[in-house]
Coordinates of C-alpha atoms and ligand atoms in Angstrom, one line a residue:
Chain A
M1 CA -133.2 29.5 3.2
L2 CA -133.3 32.3 1.3
Q3 CA -136.7 31.0 -0.1
F4 CA -138.4 30.7 3.4
L5 CA -137.3 34.0 4.6
Y6 CA -138.5 35.0 1.1
F7 CA -142.4 33.0 1.6
S8 CA -142.1 33.8 5.5
L9 CA -142.0 37.4 4.5
S10 CA -143.9 37.8 1.4
E11 CA -147.0 35.9 3.5
A12 CA -146.3 38.4 6.5
V13 CA -146.4 41.4 4.9
T14 CA -149.4 40.9 3.0
S15 CA -151.2 39.2 6.4
L16 CA -149.8 42.9 7.5
W17 CA -151.9 44.7 5.4
R18 CA -154.8 42.7 5.6
T19 CA -155.0 42.7 9.7
R20 CA -153.7 46.6 9.2
I21 CA -156.3 48.3 11.5
L22 CA -155.4 45.5 14.5
N23 CA -151.7 45.4 14.2
L24 CA -151.8 49.8 13.9
L25 CA -152.9 49.1 17.4
S26 CA -149.6 46.9 18.1
L27 CA -147.6 49.5 16.1
G28 CA -148.5 52.2 18.1
T29 CA -147.5 50.7 21.2
I30 CA -144.4 49.5 20.6
M31 CA -144.0 53.4 18.9
F32 CA -145.1 54.9 21.7
A33 CA -142.3 52.4 24.3
M34 CA -139.7 53.1 22.1
F35 CA -140.3 56.4 22.3
I36 CA -140.2 57.0 26.0
L37 CA -136.9 54.8 25.9
G38 CA -135.8 56.9 23.3
S39 CA -136.7 60.1 24.3
F40 CA -135.0 59.2 27.7
M41 CA -132.1 58.6 26.3
F42 CA -132.0 61.6 24.0
V43 CA -132.4 64.3 27.5
G44 CA -129.9 61.9 29.4
L45 CA -127.3 62.4 26.8
N46 CA -128.3 66.3 26.4
L47 CA -127.8 66.9 30.2
Q48 CA -124.8 64.6 30.6
N49 CA -123.2 66.5 27.3
L50 CA -123.8 69.7 29.3
A51 CA -123.3 68.9 33.1
L52 CA -119.4 68.2 31.1
D53 CA -119.5 70.9 29.3
W54 CA -119.9 73.2 32.4
Q55 CA -117.4 70.5 33.9
K56 CA -115.1 71.2 31.6
Q57 CA -114.6 75.0 31.9
I58 CA -114.3 75.7 35.8
Q59 CA -115.5 79.2 36.4
F60 CA -115.6 80.7 39.7
N61 CA -115.5 84.1 41.1
I62 CA -113.4 85.8 44.1
F63 CA -115.7 87.9 46.0
L64 CA -114.1 91.3 47.5
N65 CA -114.8 92.5 51.5
D66 CA -115.9 96.1 50.2
D67 CA -113.3 97.6 52.9
I68 CA -110.2 95.8 50.3
S69 CA -107.2 98.0 49.7
E70 CA -105.9 98.7 46.4
E71 CA -103.1 97.1 46.9
A72 CA -104.4 93.8 47.9
R73 CA -106.9 94.4 44.5
A74 CA -103.6 94.3 42.8
E75 CA -101.8 91.5 44.4
I76 CA -104.3 89.4 44.1
Q77 CA -104.8 90.7 40.2
A78 CA -101.5 89.6 40.1
Y79 CA -101.6 86.4 41.0
L80 CA -104.0 85.7 38.8
G81 CA -102.3 87.1 35.5
K82 CA -100.0 84.5 35.9
S83 CA -100.9 81.9 38.2
F84 CA -101.1 78.8 34.7
F85 CA -104.3 77.6 35.0
V86 CA -106.3 80.9 34.8
D87 CA -107.6 80.3 30.9
S88 CA -108.9 84.9 31.7
F89 CA -109.9 86.7 34.3
T90 CA -112.0 90.2 35.0
F91 CA -113.4 92.4 37.5
L92 CA -115.9 93.4 38.2
S93 CA -116.9 96.5 40.6
K94 CA -119.4 97.2 42.7
D95 CA -120.9 99.6 40.3
Q96 CA -121.0 97.1 37.6
A97 CA -121.9 94.4 39.2
R98 CA -125.3 96.1 40.5
A99 CA -125.3 97.1 36.7
R100 CA -125.3 93.8 35.8
F101 CA -127.9 92.3 38.2
D102 CA -130.0 95.6 36.7
E103 CA -129.5 94.0 33.3
K104 CA -130.2 90.8 34.2
F105 CA -133.2 91.5 36.6
A106 CA -134.9 94.6 35.1
A107 CA -137.8 93.2 37.1
Y108 CA -136.4 94.2 40.1
E109 CA -135.4 98.0 39.5
K110 CA -137.3 99.3 42.1
V111 CA -135.6 97.0 44.5
T112 CA -132.1 98.1 44.1
E113 CA -133.0 101.5 43.6
N114 CA -134.3 101.8 46.8
L115 CA -131.4 100.3 48.6
E116 CA -129.2 103.2 49.7
D117 CA -125.6 101.1 50.0
N118 CA -124.4 99.2 47.0
P119 CA -124.4 95.7 48.2
F120 CA -123.3 94.1 45.5
P121 CA -119.2 93.3 46.0
A122 CA -116.7 94.1 43.7
S123 CA -115.5 91.1 42.7
F124 CA -113.2 88.4 39.7
E125 CA -114.4 86.6 37.5
V126 CA -112.2 83.6 36.4
F127 CA -112.4 81.0 33.7
L128 CA -109.6 77.8 34.4
L129 CA -108.0 76.4 31.7
R130 CA -110.7 73.7 29.6
G131 CA -109.6 70.0 30.9
T132 CA -108.6 71.9 34.7
K133 CA -109.4 69.7 37.8
Q134 CA -111.1 70.3 39.9
Q135 CA -108.7 68.8 42.6
T136 CA -106.5 72.3 41.0
Y137 CA -109.3 74.5 41.3
T138 CA -109.8 73.3 45.2
T139 CA -105.7 74.4 45.7
L140 CA -106.4 77.7 43.9
K141 CA -108.6 77.9 47.1
D142 CA -106.6 77.0 49.5
E143 CA -103.3 80.0 48.0
L144 CA -106.4 82.2 47.8
K145 CA -107.3 82.3 51.3
S146 CA -104.0 83.6 52.3
F147 CA -104.5 86.6 50.3
A148 CA -106.4 89.6 52.5
G149 CA -109.5 91.4 51.7
I150 CA -111.7 88.1 49.9
E151 CA -114.9 87.6 51.2
E152 CA -115.6 84.5 49.3
V153 CA -114.1 82.2 46.8
Y154 CA -117.3 81.1 44.9
Y155 CA -118.1 78.1 42.9
D156 CA -121.4 76.2 42.8
E157 CA -119.7 72.8 42.1
E158 CA -122.8 71.6 44.3
V159 CA -125.1 72.7 40.8
F160 CA -122.5 70.5 38.5
R161 CA -122.4 68.0 40.3
R162 CA -126.2 67.9 40.6
L163 CA -127.1 68.2 37.1
G164 CA -124.4 64.8 36.1
M165 CA -126.4 62.9 38.9
F166 CA -129.2 64.3 37.5
A167 CA -128.5 63.4 33.9
G168 CA -127.0 59.6 35.4
F169 CA -130.6 59.6 36.7
I170 CA -132.6 60.5 34.0
Q171 CA -130.2 58.1 31.7
M172 CA -131.4 55.0 34.5
A173 CA -134.5 55.9 34.4
G174 CA -134.6 55.6 30.5
W175 CA -133.0 51.9 31.1
F176 CA -136.1 51.5 33.6
F177 CA -138.9 52.3 31.6
G178 CA -137.4 50.9 28.7
V179 CA -137.4 47.6 30.0
I180 CA -141.4 47.8 31.1
V181 CA -141.9 49.7 27.9
I182 CA -140.6 46.8 26.0
F183 CA -142.3 43.8 28.6
S184 CA -145.5 46.1 27.7
S185 CA -144.6 45.7 24.2
I186 CA -143.9 41.8 24.1
F187 CA -147.0 41.1 25.6
T188 CA -149.0 43.6 22.7
I189 CA -147.9 41.6 20.3
S190 CA -148.1 38.5 22.1
N191 CA -152.0 39.0 22.2
V192 CA -152.2 40.6 18.7
L193 CA -150.2 37.9 17.2
K194 CA -152.8 35.6 19.6
L195 CA -156.2 37.7 17.8
T196 CA -154.3 37.1 14.4
F197 CA -154.4 33.2 15.1
F198 CA -157.7 33.7 16.3
T199 CA -159.2 35.1 12.8
R200 CA -157.1 32.5 10.8
R201 CA -157.1 29.2 12.6
E202 CA -159.3 28.1 10.7
E203 CA -156.6 28.9 6.9
V204 CA -154.0 27.7 9.4
D205 CA -156.3 24.1 9.5
I206 CA -156.6 24.2 6.2
M207 CA -152.7 24.8 5.2
K208 CA -151.6 22.1 7.1
L209 CA -154.4 19.7 5.9
V210 CA -152.5 20.6 2.1
G211 CA -149.0 19.9 3.5
A212 CA -147.8 23.0 4.4
S213 CA -145.2 22.2 7.4
R214 CA -144.5 23.4 10.1
A215 CA -141.9 25.6 9.4
Y216 CA -143.5 27.7 6.4
I217 CA -146.7 28.5 9.0
R218 CA -145.3 29.1 11.8
G219 CA -142.4 31.6 9.7
P220 CA -144.8 33.7 8.5
F221 CA -146.3 34.8 11.5
I222 CA -142.4 35.0 13.6
V223 CA -141.7 37.5 11.0
E224 CA -145.0 39.0 11.4
G225 CA -144.1 40.0 15.1
V226 CA -140.3 41.2 14.4
L227 CA -141.6 43.1 11.8
Q228 CA -144.3 45.1 13.7
G229 CA -141.7 45.4 16.1
F230 CA -139.1 47.1 13.9
L231 CA -141.5 49.1 12.0
G232 CA -143.1 50.3 15.6
A233 CA -139.6 50.8 16.6
G234 CA -139.1 52.8 13.9
A235 CA -141.4 55.0 14.5
G236 CA -140.8 55.9 17.6
V237 CA -137.0 56.5 16.7
F238 CA -138.7 59.1 14.5
L239 CA -140.9 60.6 16.8
V240 CA -138.3 60.8 19.2
Y241 CA -136.2 62.9 15.8
S242 CA -139.1 65.3 15.4
G243 CA -138.5 65.7 18.9
Y244 CA -134.8 66.8 18.3
L245 CA -135.7 68.4 15.5
M246 CA -137.6 70.5 17.1
V247 CA -135.9 71.5 20.7
G248 CA -133.1 72.2 17.9
R249 CA -135.2 75.0 16.3
F250 CA -136.3 76.0 20.3
L251 CA -133.3 76.6 21.3
T252 CA -131.6 78.0 18.6
G253 CA -134.3 80.5 18.3
N254 CA -133.8 81.8 21.5
T255 CA -130.5 82.6 22.0
S256 CA -130.9 85.0 25.5
F257 CA -132.2 81.4 26.8
I258 CA -129.2 80.1 29.1
L259 CA -128.3 76.7 27.6
G260 CA -128.5 79.3 24.2
N261 CA -125.5 77.7 23.0
L262 CA -125.7 74.0 24.0
E263 CA -126.4 71.9 20.2
P264 CA -128.9 69.8 21.3
E265 CA -127.3 66.0 20.0
F266 CA -129.4 63.3 18.6
L267 CA -128.7 60.0 19.9
P268 CA -125.7 58.1 18.6
M269 CA -126.1 55.5 15.8
Q270 CA -125.6 52.3 17.6
W271 CA -128.5 53.5 20.0
V272 CA -130.8 53.8 17.3
V273 CA -129.9 50.1 15.8
L274 CA -130.0 49.2 19.9
I275 CA -133.6 51.0 20.0
L276 CA -134.5 48.8 16.5
L277 CA -133.0 45.8 17.7
A278 CA -134.8 46.1 20.6
G279 CA -138.0 46.4 18.7
G280 CA -137.6 43.5 16.5
F281 CA -136.7 41.2 19.2
S282 CA -139.5 41.8 21.4
G283 CA -141.8 41.6 17.9
L284 CA -140.1 38.1 18.1
L285 CA -140.1 37.4 21.3
G286 CA -143.3 38.2 21.6
S287 CA -144.4 36.1 18.7
L288 CA -142.8 32.6 19.5
F289 CA -144.9 33.3 23.1
S290 CA -147.9 33.2 21.2
L291 CA -147.6 30.7 18.5
H292 CA -146.2 29.2 21.7
Q293 CA -149.9 28.8 23.4
F294 CA -151.4 29.5 20.5
L295 CA -150.3 27.0 17.1
E296 CA -149.2 24.3 19.5
E297 CA -152.8 24.2 21.6
H298 CA -155.3 25.0 19.3
I299 CA -153.9 23.6 16.3
S300 CA -152.2 20.5 16.1
Y301 CA -152.0 17.4 13.9
H302 CA -154.3 15.1 16.3
Chain B
M1 CA -151.1 2.1 -2.9
I2 CA -153.3 2.3 0.2
R3 CA -154.3 -1.2 2.7
F4 CA -156.2 -1.0 5.8
Y5 CA -156.6 -3.3 8.2
H6 CA -159.6 -3.9 10.2
V7 CA -159.7 -0.8 11.4
Y8 CA -162.4 1.4 13.9
Q9 CA -162.8 5.0 13.8
S10 CA -165.4 6.4 16.9
Y11 CA -165.8 9.5 17.7
Q12 CA -168.3 8.6 20.8
K13 CA -167.4 5.7 23.1
D14 CA -169.3 2.3 21.3
V15 CA -170.5 4.1 18.3
F16 CA -168.8 3.4 15.6
A17 CA -168.2 5.2 12.6
L18 CA -166.3 2.9 10.6
S19 CA -165.6 -0.8 12.3
D20 CA -163.8 -3.4 10.9
I21 CA -162.9 -2.2 7.8
S22 CA -160.5 -3.7 5.2
F23 CA -159.3 -3.8 2.3
T24 CA -156.3 -2.9 -0.5
I25 CA -156.1 -0.3 -3.0
N26 CA -153.6 -1.1 -5.3
P27 CA -151.8 1.8 -7.5
G28 CA -153.6 3.3 -10.8
E29 CA -156.8 1.5 -9.4
F30 CA -159.6 4.2 -9.8
I31 CA -162.0 3.4 -7.2
F32 CA -165.3 4.2 -6.2
L33 CA -166.4 4.4 -2.4
T34 CA -169.8 4.7 -1.8
G35 CA -173.0 4.6 0.8
P36 CA -175.7 7.0 2.0
S37 CA -174.8 9.5 3.8
G38 CA -173.2 9.0 7.1
A39 CA -172.0 5.9 6.1
G40 CA -168.5 6.7 7.2
K41 CA -166.5 8.1 3.7
T42 CA -165.1 11.2 5.1
T43 CA -163.8 10.0 8.0
L44 CA -162.2 6.8 5.6
L45 CA -160.5 9.6 3.6
K46 CA -160.0 12.5 7.1
L47 CA -157.4 8.4 7.9
I48 CA -155.7 8.1 4.7
I49 CA -154.6 11.9 4.8
R50 CA -153.8 11.0 9.4
E51 CA -156.6 13.9 9.6
E52 CA -157.2 12.0 12.5
V53 CA -156.0 8.5 14.1
P54 CA -157.8 5.6 13.9
K55 CA -158.6 3.7 17.3
K56 CA -158.0 0.3 16.2
G57 CA -155.9 -1.2 12.8
Q58 CA -153.5 -0.2 10.8
I59 CA -153.5 2.3 7.8
L60 CA -151.1 1.8 4.9
V61 CA -150.6 4.6 2.7
N62 CA -147.4 4.8 -0.3
G63 CA -145.1 2.3 2.2
Q64 CA -145.9 4.1 5.5
N65 CA -148.1 3.6 8.4
V66 CA -150.3 6.6 8.6
S67 CA -151.1 5.2 12.0
S68 CA -148.0 6.0 13.5
I69 CA -146.1 7.9 11.7
P70 CA -144.6 10.7 13.7
V71 CA -145.7 14.2 13.3
S72 CA -143.1 15.7 11.6
K73 CA -143.8 13.7 8.3
I74 CA -147.2 14.3 8.0
P75 CA -146.3 17.3 5.9
R76 CA -145.1 15.4 3.5
L77 CA -147.8 12.9 3.5
R78 CA -150.1 14.8 2.4
R79 CA -148.4 16.6 -0.6
S80 CA -148.1 13.3 -1.7
I81 CA -152.0 13.5 -1.6
G82 CA -154.4 15.3 -4.0
V83 CA -157.2 16.2 -1.6
V84 CA -160.9 17.1 -2.9
F85 CA -163.1 18.1 0.1
Q86 CA -166.5 17.6 0.9
D87 CA -166.5 21.4 2.1
F88 CA -162.9 22.8 0.0
K89 CA -161.8 23.8 2.3
L90 CA -160.6 27.4 0.0
I91 CA -158.7 29.9 2.2
R92 CA -161.3 33.1 1.9
S93 CA -158.3 35.9 2.0
K94 CA -156.5 34.0 -0.7
T95 CA -157.2 34.5 -4.4
V96 CA -158.1 31.5 -6.6
F97 CA -154.3 31.5 -7.6
E98 CA -153.1 31.8 -3.9
N99 CA -155.0 28.9 -2.8
V100 CA -154.6 26.6 -6.0
T101 CA -150.4 27.9 -5.5
F102 CA -150.0 27.9 -1.7
V103 CA -148.3 24.9 -1.3
L104 CA -146.3 24.3 -4.3
K105 CA -145.1 28.4 -2.7
T106 CA -144.3 26.5 0.7
L107 CA -141.9 24.0 -1.5
G108 CA -139.8 27.1 -3.3
I109 CA -140.9 27.2 -6.9
D110 CA -140.6 30.5 -8.4
L111 CA -144.0 32.5 -9.5
K112 CA -143.8 32.2 -13.1
E113 CA -143.2 28.3 -12.7
R114 CA -146.4 28.4 -9.8
R115 CA -148.2 30.7 -13.3
R116 CA -147.8 28.4 -15.3
R117 CA -148.7 25.3 -13.5
A118 CA -151.9 27.2 -12.0
H119 CA -152.6 28.1 -15.5
N120 CA -152.7 24.7 -16.9
V121 CA -155.0 22.7 -13.9
L122 CA -157.5 26.2 -13.8
K123 CA -157.7 26.0 -17.7
M124 CA -158.8 21.9 -17.1
V125 CA -161.6 22.8 -15.0
G126 CA -162.1 25.9 -16.6
L127 CA -161.9 28.6 -14.4
Q128 CA -158.6 30.3 -15.7
H129 CA -160.9 33.3 -16.8
K130 CA -160.9 33.4 -12.5
T131 CA -157.7 33.2 -11.5
H132 CA -157.9 36.5 -9.1
F133 CA -160.6 35.9 -7.5
Y134 CA -161.4 35.2 -4.0
P135 CA -163.7 32.2 -3.1
L136 CA -166.6 34.0 -1.6
E137 CA -166.9 35.7 -5.3
L138 CA -167.6 32.2 -6.9
S139 CA -170.6 30.0 -7.0
G140 CA -170.4 26.3 -4.9
G141 CA -169.7 24.7 -8.1
E142 CA -166.7 27.4 -9.1
Q143 CA -165.0 26.8 -5.5
Q144 CA -165.6 23.0 -5.7
R145 CA -163.6 23.3 -9.2
V146 CA -160.9 25.0 -7.5
A147 CA -160.5 22.1 -4.9
V148 CA -159.9 20.0 -7.5
A149 CA -157.6 22.1 -9.4
R150 CA -155.7 22.8 -5.9
A151 CA -155.6 18.4 -5.3
I152 CA -153.6 18.4 -8.9
V153 CA -151.4 21.1 -8.7
N154 CA -148.6 20.0 -7.7
D155 CA -149.1 15.8 -9.8
P156 CA -149.6 13.5 -7.2
V157 CA -149.3 10.0 -6.9
L158 CA -152.4 9.5 -4.9
L159 CA -156.2 11.5 -5.1
L160 CA -158.7 11.4 -3.4
A161 CA -162.2 13.1 -3.7
D162 CA -165.1 13.5 -1.2
E163 CA -168.3 14.5 -3.0
P164 CA -166.4 15.8 -5.8
T165 CA -169.6 16.6 -7.9
G166 CA -171.6 17.7 -5.1
N167 CA -171.7 20.6 -6.2
L168 CA -171.9 20.6 -10.5
D169 CA -174.5 20.5 -12.9
P170 CA -174.5 16.9 -15.0
D171 CA -172.6 18.5 -17.7
R172 CA -169.8 20.0 -15.4
A173 CA -169.3 16.7 -13.2
A174 CA -169.1 14.3 -16.2
D175 CA -165.9 16.8 -17.4
I176 CA -165.0 16.7 -13.9
M177 CA -164.8 13.0 -14.2
A178 CA -163.3 12.7 -17.6
L179 CA -160.1 14.9 -15.8
F180 CA -160.0 12.4 -13.0
E181 CA -160.0 9.8 -15.4
K182 CA -157.2 11.3 -17.6
I183 CA -155.6 12.4 -14.5
N184 CA -155.5 8.2 -13.2
R185 CA -154.6 7.0 -16.5
K186 CA -151.6 9.0 -16.2
G187 CA -150.7 6.7 -12.6
T188 CA -152.5 8.4 -10.4
T189 CA -154.8 6.6 -7.9
V190 CA -157.7 8.1 -7.5
L191 CA -160.2 7.4 -5.0
V192 CA -163.5 9.7 -5.1
A193 CA -166.2 9.1 -2.3
T194 CA -170.3 10.0 -3.6
H195 CA -173.1 8.7 -3.1
D196 CA -174.3 9.3 -6.9
R197 CA -174.9 5.7 -7.9
D198 CA -175.7 7.3 -11.6
M199 CA -172.6 8.1 -12.0
I200 CA -171.3 5.1 -10.7
Q201 CA -172.6 3.0 -12.8
R202 CA -172.0 4.9 -15.7
M203 CA -168.6 4.4 -14.9
R204 CA -167.6 0.9 -14.7
K205 CA -164.9 1.3 -12.0
R206 CA -164.1 -1.4 -8.4
V207 CA -166.6 0.2 -6.1
I208 CA -166.5 0.0 -1.8
S209 CA -169.2 0.6 -0.4
L210 CA -169.9 1.1 3.2
T211 CA -173.3 0.9 5.2
A212 CA -173.4 2.3 8.4
G213 CA -169.6 2.0 9.4
R214 CA -169.3 -1.5 7.9
L215 CA -168.3 -2.4 4.4
D216 CA -170.6 -4.0 2.4
H217 CA -169.6 -4.9 -0.5
D218 CA -166.6 -4.2 -2.7
S219 CA -166.8 -5.3 -5.9
G220 CA -163.3 -6.1 -6.4
S221 CA -159.8 -4.4 -7.5
Q222 CA -160.1 -4.4 -11.3
V223 CA -155.7 -3.9 -12.2
Q224 CA -153.5 -6.3 -10.9
V225 CA -150.5 -4.9 -9.4
E226 CA -148.8 -6.3 -6.4
E227 CA -148.0 -3.9 -3.7
S228 CA -145.2 -4.9 -1.8
Ligands
ADP1 N1 -166.0 14.8 14.5 C1 -167.3 14.1 14.7 N2 -167.5 14.0 15.9 C2 -169.2 13.2 16.3 N3 -169.1 12.1 14.9 C3 -169.0 12.7 14.4 C4 -167.7 13.6 13.2 N4 -167.7 13.0 12.1 C5 -168.6 12.1 11.5 N5 -169.3 11.7 12.7 C6 -170.1 10.8 12.4 O1 -169.7 9.7 11.9 C7 -170.8 8.8 11.2 C8 -170.1 9.2 9.1 O2 -169.8 10.5 9.0 P1 -168.7 10.6 8.0 O3 -167.7 9.9 7.7 O4 -168.9 12.1 7.9 O5 -169.9 10.0 6.8 P2 -170.2 10.5 4.9 O6 -169.0 11.3 5.3 O7 -170.4 9.2 4.0 O8 -171.6 10.8 4.8 C9 -171.6 9.8 11.1 O9 -172.5 9.5 11.6 C10 -171.5 11.3 12.0 O10 -172.4 12.3 12.2
MG2 MG1 -169.2 13.1 3.9

């Protein structure tokens, strides 16, 4: 068995090398396929991480009426101060809010300059303890309703919900394209191997005539397909990894970017192994298909 | 070793490449199969290795009925027979060494042993210095000698050679025939198809001659061994 594997491997490697131009074609296709699959997984994974990260710490704003009394404000502040779930909060006065807007959106300076009244409301920016459930937030929000002088309690849950959904969608799309892409790799490998057979049918006939058994003729072809798939997938994963390094460098180099504090995460080892196996497996299927079609139909003992 | 019993082979309807061929070859014999080109010599050899199946009749090779053995047993049958094909049938993408030892490799014989055996047989045919050449880098005569080396490398019980000296000058041809005799003395049954009358006369062996697909003369067995 070991000897058979060794035989098949050494014959397959020689053959891969001999028809390397043709093999680069299928290698390239598989690489592209696995790159697409891997990229979707990578982006999906990181979007999900991002969504989870944001969901972990709920942050919301309490916008105050302009005519809120000093006492009412102090009451809210006291409430937030003793609430168990509040991690931290800061008060932002109308002027601070305007200043922050000017700072963040310098391009709109003209717009705010021309405003007579300051349209920005004063607010509390509240961070809940990490891990606080959304339900807790809802109760908190209800309790806050009883306080006077609150214009609105605003939590952009929709954004996060959408982000989470989007991440899930990306991953689904990844699997969807992945399947298409794996089928196309199988197809390519099978066709490239068929061409290989065709160029080598004389050789295969000779092998049969001198008494090589079926397994020893088929073995190298199968191993060749598996190797193609495996190497192609490896190259694809490598491309995704390069992409990951580039994204990482881009993010750390741009701290002002909203995602600046996010460290991208590369595909976990199991996923990488899965992609490689998918490559090898499509190679196996591809070679089995073409073997079945070619070796059995065109080269037989009769 | 080989027994043909009323064998017929045809490629087109009612045109017989071989018709009603019967003969027996005992183990250890050295036989020439002769006849003008187109007489059916190659066809007869193809039937022995089960490259073709006869239209009619039975063929026994080494105790096996090759007209009815299962496909899975064909490789083993062929490995027990060394064949020098008329058109050599060398694998172009493999070197002389790889061609000669390919079957040994499928049998799991290690590289060192393969090298040793290849060296031995290539020396016998005078090609030990061309081990790493590719077939297309060799002359016709050299390719033919590689084919001879491959045929004998696995110590076959039966050696079939189809015009094995067709591309060789007389001296080389005589060398190859001497080599076949040597192999024959070690116990291998040898069947050589040739239309070289001079060689046949010089060698004084049993001759089976075909004309237009019919066996028209058999000089008779010189080795008397009963086949069970
Ligand atoms: N594959 C084939 N298809 C059709 N006719 C064939 C084929 N092989 C041989 N023949 C015919 O069978 C006859 C015997 O051929 P062959 O055995 O090659 O003769 P020899 O080897 O004695 O020269 C010839 O008439 C040849 O044309
Ligand atoms: Mg012939």
